[in-house]
Amino acid sequence: MATLGDIGVAAVFNLLSAFVFFIAFAVLRLQPFNDRVYFPKWYLKGLRTSPASSGVFVRKFVNLDFRSYLKFLNWMPEALKMPELELIDHAGLDSAVYLRIYLIGLKIFVPITIVAWAVLVPVNYTNKTLELQLKNVTSSDIDKLSISNIALESDRFWTHIVMAYAFTFWTCFVLLKEYETVASMRLHFLASEKRRPDQFTVLVRNVPPDPDESVSETVEHFFLVNHPDTYLTNQVVCNANKLAKLVKQREKKQNWLDYYQLKYSRNNAQRPIMKTGFLGLCGQKVDAIEHHEAEIEKLSKEIAEERERVKKDPKAIMPAAFVSFKSRWGAAVCAQTQQSRDPTSWLTEWAPEPCDVYWPNLPIPYVSLAIRRLIMAVAFFFLTFFFMIPIASVQALASIEGLEKVAPFLKPIIDMKFIKSVIQGILPGLALKLFLIFLPTILMIMAKFEGFTSKSSLERRAATRYYLFNLVNVFLGSIVAGSALEQLNTFIKQSANEIPRTIGVAVPLRATFFITYIMVDGWAGIAGEILMLKPLIIYHLKNFFLVKTEKDREEAMDPGSLGFNTGEPQIQLYFLLGLVYAAVTPALLPFIVIFFGLAYVVFRHQIINVYNQEYESAAAFWPDVHGRIIIALLISQVALIGLLTSKKAAQSTPFLIALIVLTIWFYTFCKGRYEPAFVQYPLQEAMMKDTLERAREPNLNLKPYLQNAYIHPVFKEEDEEDEFDFKSENESVLVPTKRQSRRSTPAPSRISGASSPLLPPEVVPEHLERAS
């Protein structure tokens, strides 16, 4: 087992490695040819240009101002200078609230670490239980600082119970204040943000079929009758996935054509030649410009045919539509109420903002969503639990003894003190990390198959699955496969009555593994994040081989969004480790604090300078963050109950059961008090914003703004050339229905009379006349 010296050497090694990464980053970011890699957000916003260079040619590539290298760490205070309100304006509320997750980690674990080291570490270390009573179970110096070093039935366990209460109350207090703050930030953001189409629009799904009307006519008729004062317009959902693929192919061909035309304009002596085979490496030689012009013309004809097919083919129109209203209040009423007596039809939900819509999933029939999600639930179950097999194999090699058994010829090298410390401190976490590289991509594919219609909901679903996977495999799998199997030989030689006691001792022993995991996955991962070595290499490769136009260069330097689906579940793993081991092995807590501190500074820099927000959900993910920290609290309490039971301190477990009940009550209270602000939009807020907007713009006409906001992107280029009839939104719309049934139109009441308020008597449908 690793000693305190081994852990110290590994910690110093990882800190030095991180420091080297920071120095490398500080040097690379100062070079002119790397400027687009480390500050792409400012380029994409048009607020930064390539560094000017004059004189020596080398200045275009290398920064020769040696004074700038003396301030190589000035990026840290620069990252902390921007106020939160300015950060929200610059990067969006999602990014600002994401950073608050790291702040919560610091707020929770800094006080807990101080108290735990001041109270629990002396209480644990002053015992000699592991030395005197459990010589047949392997242990380390770290374990002597943990609860494993407390004797059976000791009164010192009351200290751990009191600390468990203190840690829980403090964590809940911080969570309560943060939930209140974030909810207030969300409401303020929604009240103060600029006009957006999603504020007025609802996604309607499962529209009942009607043999006499198109989907668009059915939707318009239904909402004119049931929302006569607020309905404005609708945009039906069509299956344009094939058309989108054709448009994407044409864009690629056009990009190549631009490149060859630019190349020819610079050298008119020779026409550019290309090969038509695989990757342009083989095949017939042809004129590159003529070839791409022919390909583009061919694709344009296919696109025109496919566009017409989508518009005219009834099978291409899905029973769903984006319905826009004259006010936010009208949209809120529609999105948050049941529209029909049949709860499975006319289903409404808030529409995502246009740039958040995941268009390929809109054509998926609503009835198939439940089947798709059941299939993915089963697939995720097998993915999670079959992944335990390689994890168990990795954990078997997570000790020096295991390596010596598998590769005895390496024993002379492994026995070297420095090599031994490095291997013990890095190998377990590194090997586990390699297994997790491809997991986020798999989980995102599964989320897309389930049919979620927005990128934000896709990321939240993938994040939930990633969190569950980490909980089962990284946390529970490492404990069971790492400690229980490691002590298997001891279990066989002991009586059955001694097994629970040995498990109670063995579970905290995995703290050594998790400390190394935090250093490798956390510290080194954060250092790698700021260095951005992979984006740096990819950008320069693309810039050298693939970039042909300025648009290509923008695409090459675009780093994408923050990646909530991978980042947040990894943060939650550290919350889980910190809370579980706070009362068990406080020696782990300083590593958690260092992680949250480094991560906060690094990701603040990245959000300001690098990552470009793809969508804005107004911190809709916060209830998930809150709930997962509560789950970590509950797991820590259950784990402590198991430990105390194995220590023959079962008489104290009722106090911890009461703590579990209090934690669940706290979660229920927060869910009822604050979660509605993240799920629903208060009608009071909607009316207030509408009133202010009408007072400022009394002649506002929203129809031109909304009628094409949710048209599929492949139709926008064509529709921009069309002229629209900008009628006043208050002008009555006469829509005589062709329908012969009354399935969607309620019979007139005695109070309202026979006709709809918007339909004059001369255009009242026949079935309404008969009903009267």
PDB file of C-alpha atoms in Angstrom, residues 74-286:
ATOM      1  CA  ASN A  74      -0.806  37.332 -15.365  1.00  0.00           C
ATOM      2  CA  TRP A  75      -3.632  35.434 -17.075  1.00  0.00           C
ATOM      3  CA  MET A  76      -4.815  34.231 -13.651  1.00  0.00           C
ATOM      4  CA  PRO A  77      -5.678  37.648 -12.163  1.00  0.00           C
ATOM      5  CA  GLU A  78      -6.992  38.709 -15.580  1.00  0.00           C
ATOM      6  CA  ALA A  79      -9.414  35.779 -15.520  1.00  0.00           C
ATOM      7  CA  LEU A  80     -10.712  36.833 -12.104  1.00  0.00           C
ATOM      8  CA  LYS A  81     -11.122  40.539 -12.881  1.00  0.00           C
ATOM      9  CA  MET A  82     -14.277  40.420 -15.006  1.00  0.00           C
ATOM     10  CA  PRO A  83     -17.358  41.011 -12.775  1.00  0.00           C
ATOM     11  CA  GLU A  84     -20.133  38.420 -12.873  1.00  0.00           C
ATOM     12  CA  LEU A  85     -22.657  40.762 -14.529  1.00  0.00           C
ATOM     13  CA  GLU A  86     -20.175  41.549 -17.277  1.00  0.00           C
ATOM     14  CA  LEU A  87     -19.402  37.836 -17.596  1.00  0.00           C
ATOM     15  CA  ILE A  88     -23.108  37.092 -18.087  1.00  0.00           C
ATOM     16  CA  ASP A  89     -23.312  39.741 -20.792  1.00  0.00           C
ATOM     17  CA  HIS A  90     -20.142  38.402 -22.444  1.00  0.00           C
ATOM     18  CA  ALA A  91     -20.658  34.634 -22.187  1.00  0.00           C
ATOM     19  CA  GLY A  92     -24.283  34.094 -21.119  1.00  0.00           C
ATOM     20  CA  LEU A  93     -25.997  32.969 -17.938  1.00  0.00           C
ATOM     21  CA  ASP A  94     -25.303  29.283 -18.579  1.00  0.00           C
ATOM     22  CA  SER A  95     -21.549  29.851 -18.507  1.00  0.00           C
ATOM     23  CA  ALA A  96     -21.665  32.111 -15.440  1.00  0.00           C
ATOM     24  CA  VAL A  97     -23.784  29.633 -13.474  1.00  0.00           C
ATOM     25  CA  TYR A  98     -21.580  26.747 -14.593  1.00  0.00           C
ATOM     26  CA  LEU A  99     -18.651  28.518 -12.917  1.00  0.00           C
ATOM     27  CA  ARG A 100     -20.681  28.759  -9.717  1.00  0.00           C
ATOM     28  CA  ILE A 101     -20.515  24.965  -9.450  1.00  0.00           C
ATOM     29  CA  TYR A 102     -16.784  25.276  -8.797  1.00  0.00           C
ATOM     30  CA  LEU A 103     -17.439  28.108  -6.343  1.00  0.00           C
ATOM     31  CA  ILE A 104     -19.894  25.883  -4.460  1.00  0.00           C
ATOM     32  CA  GLY A 105     -17.136  23.286  -4.206  1.00  0.00           C
ATOM     33  CA  LEU A 106     -14.853  25.840  -2.591  1.00  0.00           C
ATOM     34  CA  LYS A 107     -17.590  27.160  -0.298  1.00  0.00           C
ATOM     35  CA  ILE A 108     -18.434  23.656   0.889  1.00  0.00           C
ATOM     36  CA  PHE A 109     -15.051  21.999   1.164  1.00  0.00           C
ATOM     37  CA  VAL A 110     -12.748  24.767   2.435  1.00  0.00           C
ATOM     38  CA  PRO A 111     -14.565  25.038   5.817  1.00  0.00           C
ATOM     39  CA  ILE A 112     -15.125  21.266   5.945  1.00  0.00           C
ATOM     40  CA  THR A 113     -11.419  20.633   5.330  1.00  0.00           C
ATOM     41  CA  ILE A 114     -10.364  23.018   8.089  1.00  0.00           C
ATOM     42  CA  VAL A 115     -12.792  21.529  10.623  1.00  0.00           C
ATOM     43  CA  ALA A 116     -12.047  17.924   9.621  1.00  0.00           C
ATOM     44  CA  TRP A 117      -8.299  18.370   9.965  1.00  0.00           C
ATOM     45  CA  ALA A 118      -8.693  20.224  13.252  1.00  0.00           C
ATOM     46  CA  VAL A 119     -11.079  17.687  14.809  1.00  0.00           C
ATOM     47  CA  LEU A 120     -11.221  14.335  13.005  1.00  0.00           C
ATOM     48  CA  VAL A 121      -7.577  13.835  12.023  1.00  0.00           C
ATOM     49  CA  PRO A 122      -6.315  14.050  15.649  1.00  0.00           C
ATOM     50  CA  VAL A 123      -9.161  11.805  16.826  1.00  0.00           C
ATOM     51  CA  ASN A 124      -8.299   9.175  14.190  1.00  0.00           C
ATOM     52  CA  TYR A 125      -4.515   9.349  14.355  1.00  0.00           C
ATOM     53  CA  THR A 126      -4.194   9.026  18.149  1.00  0.00           C
ATOM     54  CA  ASN A 127      -5.512   5.442  17.959  1.00  0.00           C
ATOM     55  CA  LYS A 128      -3.307   2.424  17.172  1.00  0.00           C
ATOM     56  CA  THR A 129      -6.035   0.045  16.059  1.00  0.00           C
ATOM     57  CA  LEU A 130      -4.591  -0.842  12.652  1.00  0.00           C
ATOM     58  CA  GLU A 131      -1.140  -1.507  14.099  1.00  0.00           C
ATOM     59  CA  LEU A 132      -2.312  -3.656  17.012  1.00  0.00           C
ATOM     60  CA  GLN A 133      -5.406  -5.535  15.860  1.00  0.00           C
ATOM     61  CA  LEU A 134      -5.504  -5.826  12.063  1.00  0.00           C
ATOM     62  CA  LYS A 135      -2.048  -6.947  11.015  1.00  0.00           C
ATOM     63  CA  ASN A 136      -3.637  -9.444   8.599  1.00  0.00           C
ATOM     64  CA  VAL A 137      -5.221  -6.677   6.539  1.00  0.00           C
ATOM     65  CA  THR A 138      -3.043  -4.461   4.392  1.00  0.00           C
ATOM     66  CA  SER A 139      -3.169  -0.792   5.320  1.00  0.00           C
ATOM     67  CA  SER A 140      -1.292   2.425   4.648  1.00  0.00           C
ATOM     68  CA  ASP A 141      -0.325   5.592   6.463  1.00  0.00           C
ATOM     69  CA  ILE A 142      -3.376   7.301   4.959  1.00  0.00           C
ATOM     70  CA  ASP A 143      -5.617   4.753   6.666  1.00  0.00           C
ATOM     71  CA  LYS A 144      -4.172   5.728  10.043  1.00  0.00           C
ATOM     72  CA  LEU A 145      -5.725   9.158   9.542  1.00  0.00           C
ATOM     73  CA  SER A 146      -9.120   7.635   8.762  1.00  0.00           C
ATOM     74  CA  ILE A 147     -11.978   6.112  10.705  1.00  0.00           C
ATOM     75  CA  SER A 148     -10.392   2.692  10.138  1.00  0.00           C
ATOM     76  CA  ASN A 149      -7.972   3.499  12.942  1.00  0.00           C
ATOM     77  CA  ILE A 150     -10.747   3.799  15.561  1.00  0.00           C
ATOM     78  CA  ALA A 151     -11.243   0.817  17.872  1.00  0.00           C
ATOM     79  CA  LEU A 152     -14.479  -1.154  17.915  1.00  0.00           C
ATOM     80  CA  GLU A 153     -17.315   0.265  20.036  1.00  0.00           C
ATOM     81  CA  SER A 154     -15.249   3.357  20.748  1.00  0.00           C
ATOM     82  CA  ASP A 155     -16.952   6.493  22.055  1.00  0.00           C
ATOM     83  CA  ARG A 156     -14.891   8.429  19.540  1.00  0.00           C
ATOM     84  CA  PHE A 157     -17.428   7.494  16.863  1.00  0.00           C
ATOM     85  CA  TRP A 158     -19.704  10.168  18.323  1.00  0.00           C
ATOM     86  CA  THR A 159     -17.213  12.711  17.023  1.00  0.00           C
ATOM     87  CA  HIS A 160     -17.733  11.409  13.484  1.00  0.00           C
ATOM     88  CA  ILE A 161     -21.521  11.509  13.919  1.00  0.00           C
ATOM     89  CA  VAL A 162     -21.426  15.106  15.157  1.00  0.00           C
ATOM     90  CA  MET A 163     -19.127  16.036  12.264  1.00  0.00           C
ATOM     91  CA  ALA A 164     -21.471  14.291   9.817  1.00  0.00           C
ATOM     92  CA  TYR A 165     -24.305  16.519  11.080  1.00  0.00           C
ATOM     93  CA  ALA A 166     -22.101  19.610  10.860  1.00  0.00           C
ATOM     94  CA  PHE A 167     -20.933  18.784   7.327  1.00  0.00           C
ATOM     95  CA  THR A 168     -24.499  18.049   6.182  1.00  0.00           C
ATOM     96  CA  PHE A 169     -25.970  21.213   7.684  1.00  0.00           C
ATOM     97  CA  TRP A 170     -23.208  23.349   6.195  1.00  0.00           C
ATOM     98  CA  THR A 171     -23.597  21.732   2.758  1.00  0.00           C
ATOM     99  CA  CYS A 172     -27.378  22.205   2.834  1.00  0.00           C
ATOM    100  CA  PHE A 173     -26.963  25.843   3.903  1.00  0.00           C
ATOM    101  CA  VAL A 174     -24.629  26.536   0.977  1.00  0.00           C
ATOM    102  CA  LEU A 175     -26.944  24.702  -1.434  1.00  0.00           C
ATOM    103  CA  LEU A 176     -29.971  26.646  -0.185  1.00  0.00           C
ATOM    104  CA  LYS A 177     -28.265  30.007  -0.646  1.00  0.00           C
ATOM    105  CA  GLU A 178     -26.963  29.042  -4.096  1.00  0.00           C
ATOM    106  CA  TYR A 179     -30.351  27.720  -5.233  1.00  0.00           C
ATOM    107  CA  GLU A 180     -31.931  30.982  -4.125  1.00  0.00           C
ATOM    108  CA  THR A 181     -29.228  33.031  -5.847  1.00  0.00           C
ATOM    109  CA  VAL A 182     -29.329  31.097  -9.131  1.00  0.00           C
ATOM    110  CA  ALA A 183     -33.152  31.151  -9.232  1.00  0.00           C
ATOM    111  CA  SER A 184     -33.056  34.914  -8.740  1.00  0.00           C
ATOM    112  CA  MET A 185     -30.379  35.257 -11.438  1.00  0.00           C
ATOM    113  CA  ARG A 186     -32.492  33.204 -13.838  1.00  0.00           C
ATOM    114  CA  LEU A 187     -35.648  35.264 -13.301  1.00  0.00           C
ATOM    115  CA  HIS A 188     -33.693  38.510 -13.587  1.00  0.00           C
ATOM    116  CA  PHE A 189     -32.009  37.256 -16.759  1.00  0.00           C
ATOM    117  CA  LEU A 190     -35.337  36.264 -18.329  1.00  0.00           C
ATOM    118  CA  ALA A 191     -36.842  39.626 -17.363  1.00  0.00           C
ATOM    119  CA  SER A 192     -33.964  41.715 -18.682  1.00  0.00           C
ATOM    120  CA  GLU A 193     -32.835  39.805 -21.765  1.00  0.00           C
ATOM    121  CA  LYS A 194     -33.640  40.989 -25.256  1.00  0.00           C
ATOM    122  CA  ARG A 195     -36.620  39.777 -27.232  1.00  0.00           C
ATOM    123  CA  ARG A 196     -36.156  36.189 -28.445  1.00  0.00           C
ATOM    124  CA  PRO A 197     -38.465  33.976 -30.544  1.00  0.00           C
ATOM    125  CA  ASP A 198     -38.605  31.229 -27.904  1.00  0.00           C
ATOM    126  CA  GLN A 199     -40.245  33.662 -25.451  1.00  0.00           C
ATOM    127  CA  PHE A 200     -43.345  33.697 -27.680  1.00  0.00           C
ATOM    128  CA  THR A 201     -43.266  30.165 -29.111  1.00  0.00           C
ATOM    129  CA  VAL A 202     -44.505  26.745 -28.032  1.00  0.00           C
ATOM    130  CA  LEU A 203     -43.669  23.367 -29.571  1.00  0.00           C
ATOM    131  CA  VAL A 204     -46.883  21.415 -30.169  1.00  0.00           C
ATOM    132  CA  ARG A 205     -46.612  17.672 -30.759  1.00  0.00           C
ATOM    133  CA  ASN A 206     -48.969  14.794 -31.460  1.00  0.00           C
ATOM    134  CA  VAL A 207     -51.378  16.885 -33.520  1.00  0.00           C
ATOM    135  CA  PRO A 208     -54.435  14.676 -34.265  1.00  0.00           C
ATOM    136  CA  PRO A 209     -54.740  13.786 -37.969  1.00  0.00           C
ATOM    137  CA  ASP A 210     -57.637  15.205 -39.957  1.00  0.00           C
ATOM    138  CA  PRO A 211     -58.532  13.856 -43.411  1.00  0.00           C
ATOM    139  CA  ASP A 212     -59.947  17.192 -44.564  1.00  0.00           C
ATOM    140  CA  GLU A 213     -57.201  19.574 -43.461  1.00  0.00           C
ATOM    141  CA  SER A 214     -53.449  19.836 -43.599  1.00  0.00           C
ATOM    142  CA  VAL A 215     -51.457  19.885 -40.384  1.00  0.00           C
ATOM    143  CA  SER A 216     -50.934  23.638 -40.673  1.00  0.00           C
ATOM    144  CA  GLU A 217     -54.669  24.266 -41.145  1.00  0.00           C
ATOM    145  CA  THR A 218     -55.534  21.947 -38.265  1.00  0.00           C
ATOM    146  CA  VAL A 219     -53.113  23.725 -35.949  1.00  0.00           C
ATOM    147  CA  GLU A 220     -54.288  27.193 -36.992  1.00  0.00           C
ATOM    148  CA  HIS A 221     -57.941  26.279 -36.577  1.00  0.00           C
ATOM    149  CA  PHE A 222     -57.393  24.721 -33.153  1.00  0.00           C
ATOM    150  CA  PHE A 223     -55.500  27.691 -31.738  1.00  0.00           C
ATOM    151  CA  LEU A 224     -57.792  30.323 -33.278  1.00  0.00           C
ATOM    152  CA  VAL A 225     -60.652  28.636 -31.464  1.00  0.00           C
ATOM    153  CA  ASN A 226     -58.933  27.868 -28.161  1.00  0.00           C
ATOM    154  CA  HIS A 227     -56.488  30.823 -27.965  1.00  0.00           C
ATOM    155  CA  PRO A 228     -58.349  33.461 -29.995  1.00  0.00           C
ATOM    156  CA  ASP A 229     -56.818  36.524 -28.343  1.00  0.00           C
ATOM    157  CA  THR A 230     -53.172  35.451 -28.279  1.00  0.00           C
ATOM    158  CA  TYR A 231     -52.515  33.102 -31.230  1.00  0.00           C
ATOM    159  CA  LEU A 232     -50.343  34.638 -33.950  1.00  0.00           C
ATOM    160  CA  THR A 233     -48.863  32.120 -36.399  1.00  0.00           C
ATOM    161  CA  ASN A 234     -47.441  28.598 -36.737  1.00  0.00           C
ATOM    162  CA  GLN A 235     -44.669  26.788 -38.561  1.00  0.00           C
ATOM    163  CA  VAL A 236     -45.195  23.076 -39.144  1.00  0.00           C
ATOM    164  CA  VAL A 237     -42.350  20.601 -38.680  1.00  0.00           C
ATOM    165  CA  CYS A 238     -41.191  18.811 -41.809  1.00  0.00           C
ATOM    166  CA  ASN A 239     -38.794  15.934 -42.359  1.00  0.00           C
ATOM    167  CA  ALA A 240     -35.949  17.690 -44.153  1.00  0.00           C
ATOM    168  CA  ASN A 241     -33.101  15.490 -42.965  1.00  0.00           C
ATOM    169  CA  LYS A 242     -32.241  14.262 -46.477  1.00  0.00           C
ATOM    170  CA  LEU A 243     -32.399  17.827 -47.776  1.00  0.00           C
ATOM    171  CA  ALA A 244     -30.072  18.979 -44.986  1.00  0.00           C
ATOM    172  CA  LYS A 245     -27.508  16.342 -45.999  1.00  0.00           C
ATOM    173  CA  LEU A 246     -27.617  17.496 -49.613  1.00  0.00           C
ATOM    174  CA  VAL A 247     -27.172  21.140 -48.579  1.00  0.00           C
ATOM    175  CA  LYS A 248     -24.196  20.190 -46.426  1.00  0.00           C
ATOM    176  CA  GLN A 249     -22.603  18.334 -49.343  1.00  0.00           C
ATOM    177  CA  ARG A 250     -23.076  21.366 -51.576  1.00  0.00           C
ATOM    178  CA  GLU A 251     -21.476  23.643 -48.978  1.00  0.00           C
ATOM    179  CA  LYS A 252     -18.388  21.423 -48.945  1.00  0.00           C
ATOM    180  CA  LYS A 253     -18.203  21.450 -52.738  1.00  0.00           C
ATOM    181  CA  GLN A 254     -18.642  25.230 -52.784  1.00  0.00           C
ATOM    182  CA  ASN A 255     -15.835  25.599 -50.265  1.00  0.00           C
ATOM    183  CA  TRP A 256     -13.495  23.588 -52.506  1.00  0.00           C
ATOM    184  CA  LEU A 257     -14.588  25.614 -55.536  1.00  0.00           C
ATOM    185  CA  ASP A 258     -13.756  28.856 -53.719  1.00  0.00           C
ATOM    186  CA  TYR A 259     -10.351  27.466 -52.868  1.00  0.00           C
ATOM    187  CA  TYR A 260      -9.505  26.447 -56.446  1.00  0.00           C
ATOM    188  CA  GLN A 261     -10.810  29.725 -57.878  1.00  0.00           C
ATOM    189  CA  LEU A 262      -8.664  31.648 -55.412  1.00  0.00           C
ATOM    190  CA  LYS A 263      -5.693  29.476 -56.331  1.00  0.00           C
ATOM    191  CA  TYR A 264      -6.283  30.067 -60.044  1.00  0.00           C
ATOM    192  CA  SER A 265      -6.661  33.833 -59.562  1.00  0.00           C
ATOM    193  CA  ARG A 266      -3.187  33.911 -58.021  1.00  0.00           C
ATOM    194  CA  ASN A 267      -1.656  31.897 -60.854  1.00  0.00           C
ATOM    195  CA  ASN A 268      -3.475  32.223 -64.188  1.00  0.00           C
ATOM    196  CA  ALA A 269      -0.787  30.296 -66.023  1.00  0.00           C
ATOM    197  CA  GLN A 270      -2.148  26.885 -65.080  1.00  0.00           C
ATOM    198  CA  ARG A 271      -5.630  25.596 -64.314  1.00  0.00           C
ATOM    199  CA  PRO A 272      -5.827  23.624 -61.036  1.00  0.00           C
ATOM    200  CA  ILE A 273      -6.004  19.856 -61.534  1.00  0.00           C
ATOM    201  CA  MET A 274      -7.416  17.242 -59.132  1.00  0.00           C
ATOM    202  CA  LYS A 275      -8.041  13.493 -58.976  1.00  0.00           C
ATOM    203  CA  THR A 276     -11.596  12.218 -58.529  1.00  0.00           C
ATOM    204  CA  GLY A 277     -10.703   9.127 -56.512  1.00  0.00           C
ATOM    205  CA  PHE A 278     -10.434   8.497 -52.772  1.00  0.00           C
ATOM    206  CA  LEU A 279      -9.338  11.674 -50.932  1.00  0.00           C
ATOM    207  CA  GLY A 280      -7.991  13.020 -54.223  1.00  0.00           C
ATOM    208  CA  LEU A 281      -5.119  10.519 -54.138  1.00  0.00           C
ATOM    209  CA  CYS A 282      -6.178   8.376 -57.066  1.00  0.00           C
ATOM    210  CA  GLY A 283      -8.574   8.332 -59.998  1.00  0.00           C
ATOM    211  CA  GLN A 284      -8.988  10.342 -63.181  1.00  0.00           C
ATOM    212  CA  LYS A 285      -7.345  13.780 -63.425  1.00  0.00           C
ATOM    213  CA  VAL A 286      -9.846  16.545 -64.185  1.00  0.00           C
TER     214      VAL A 286
END
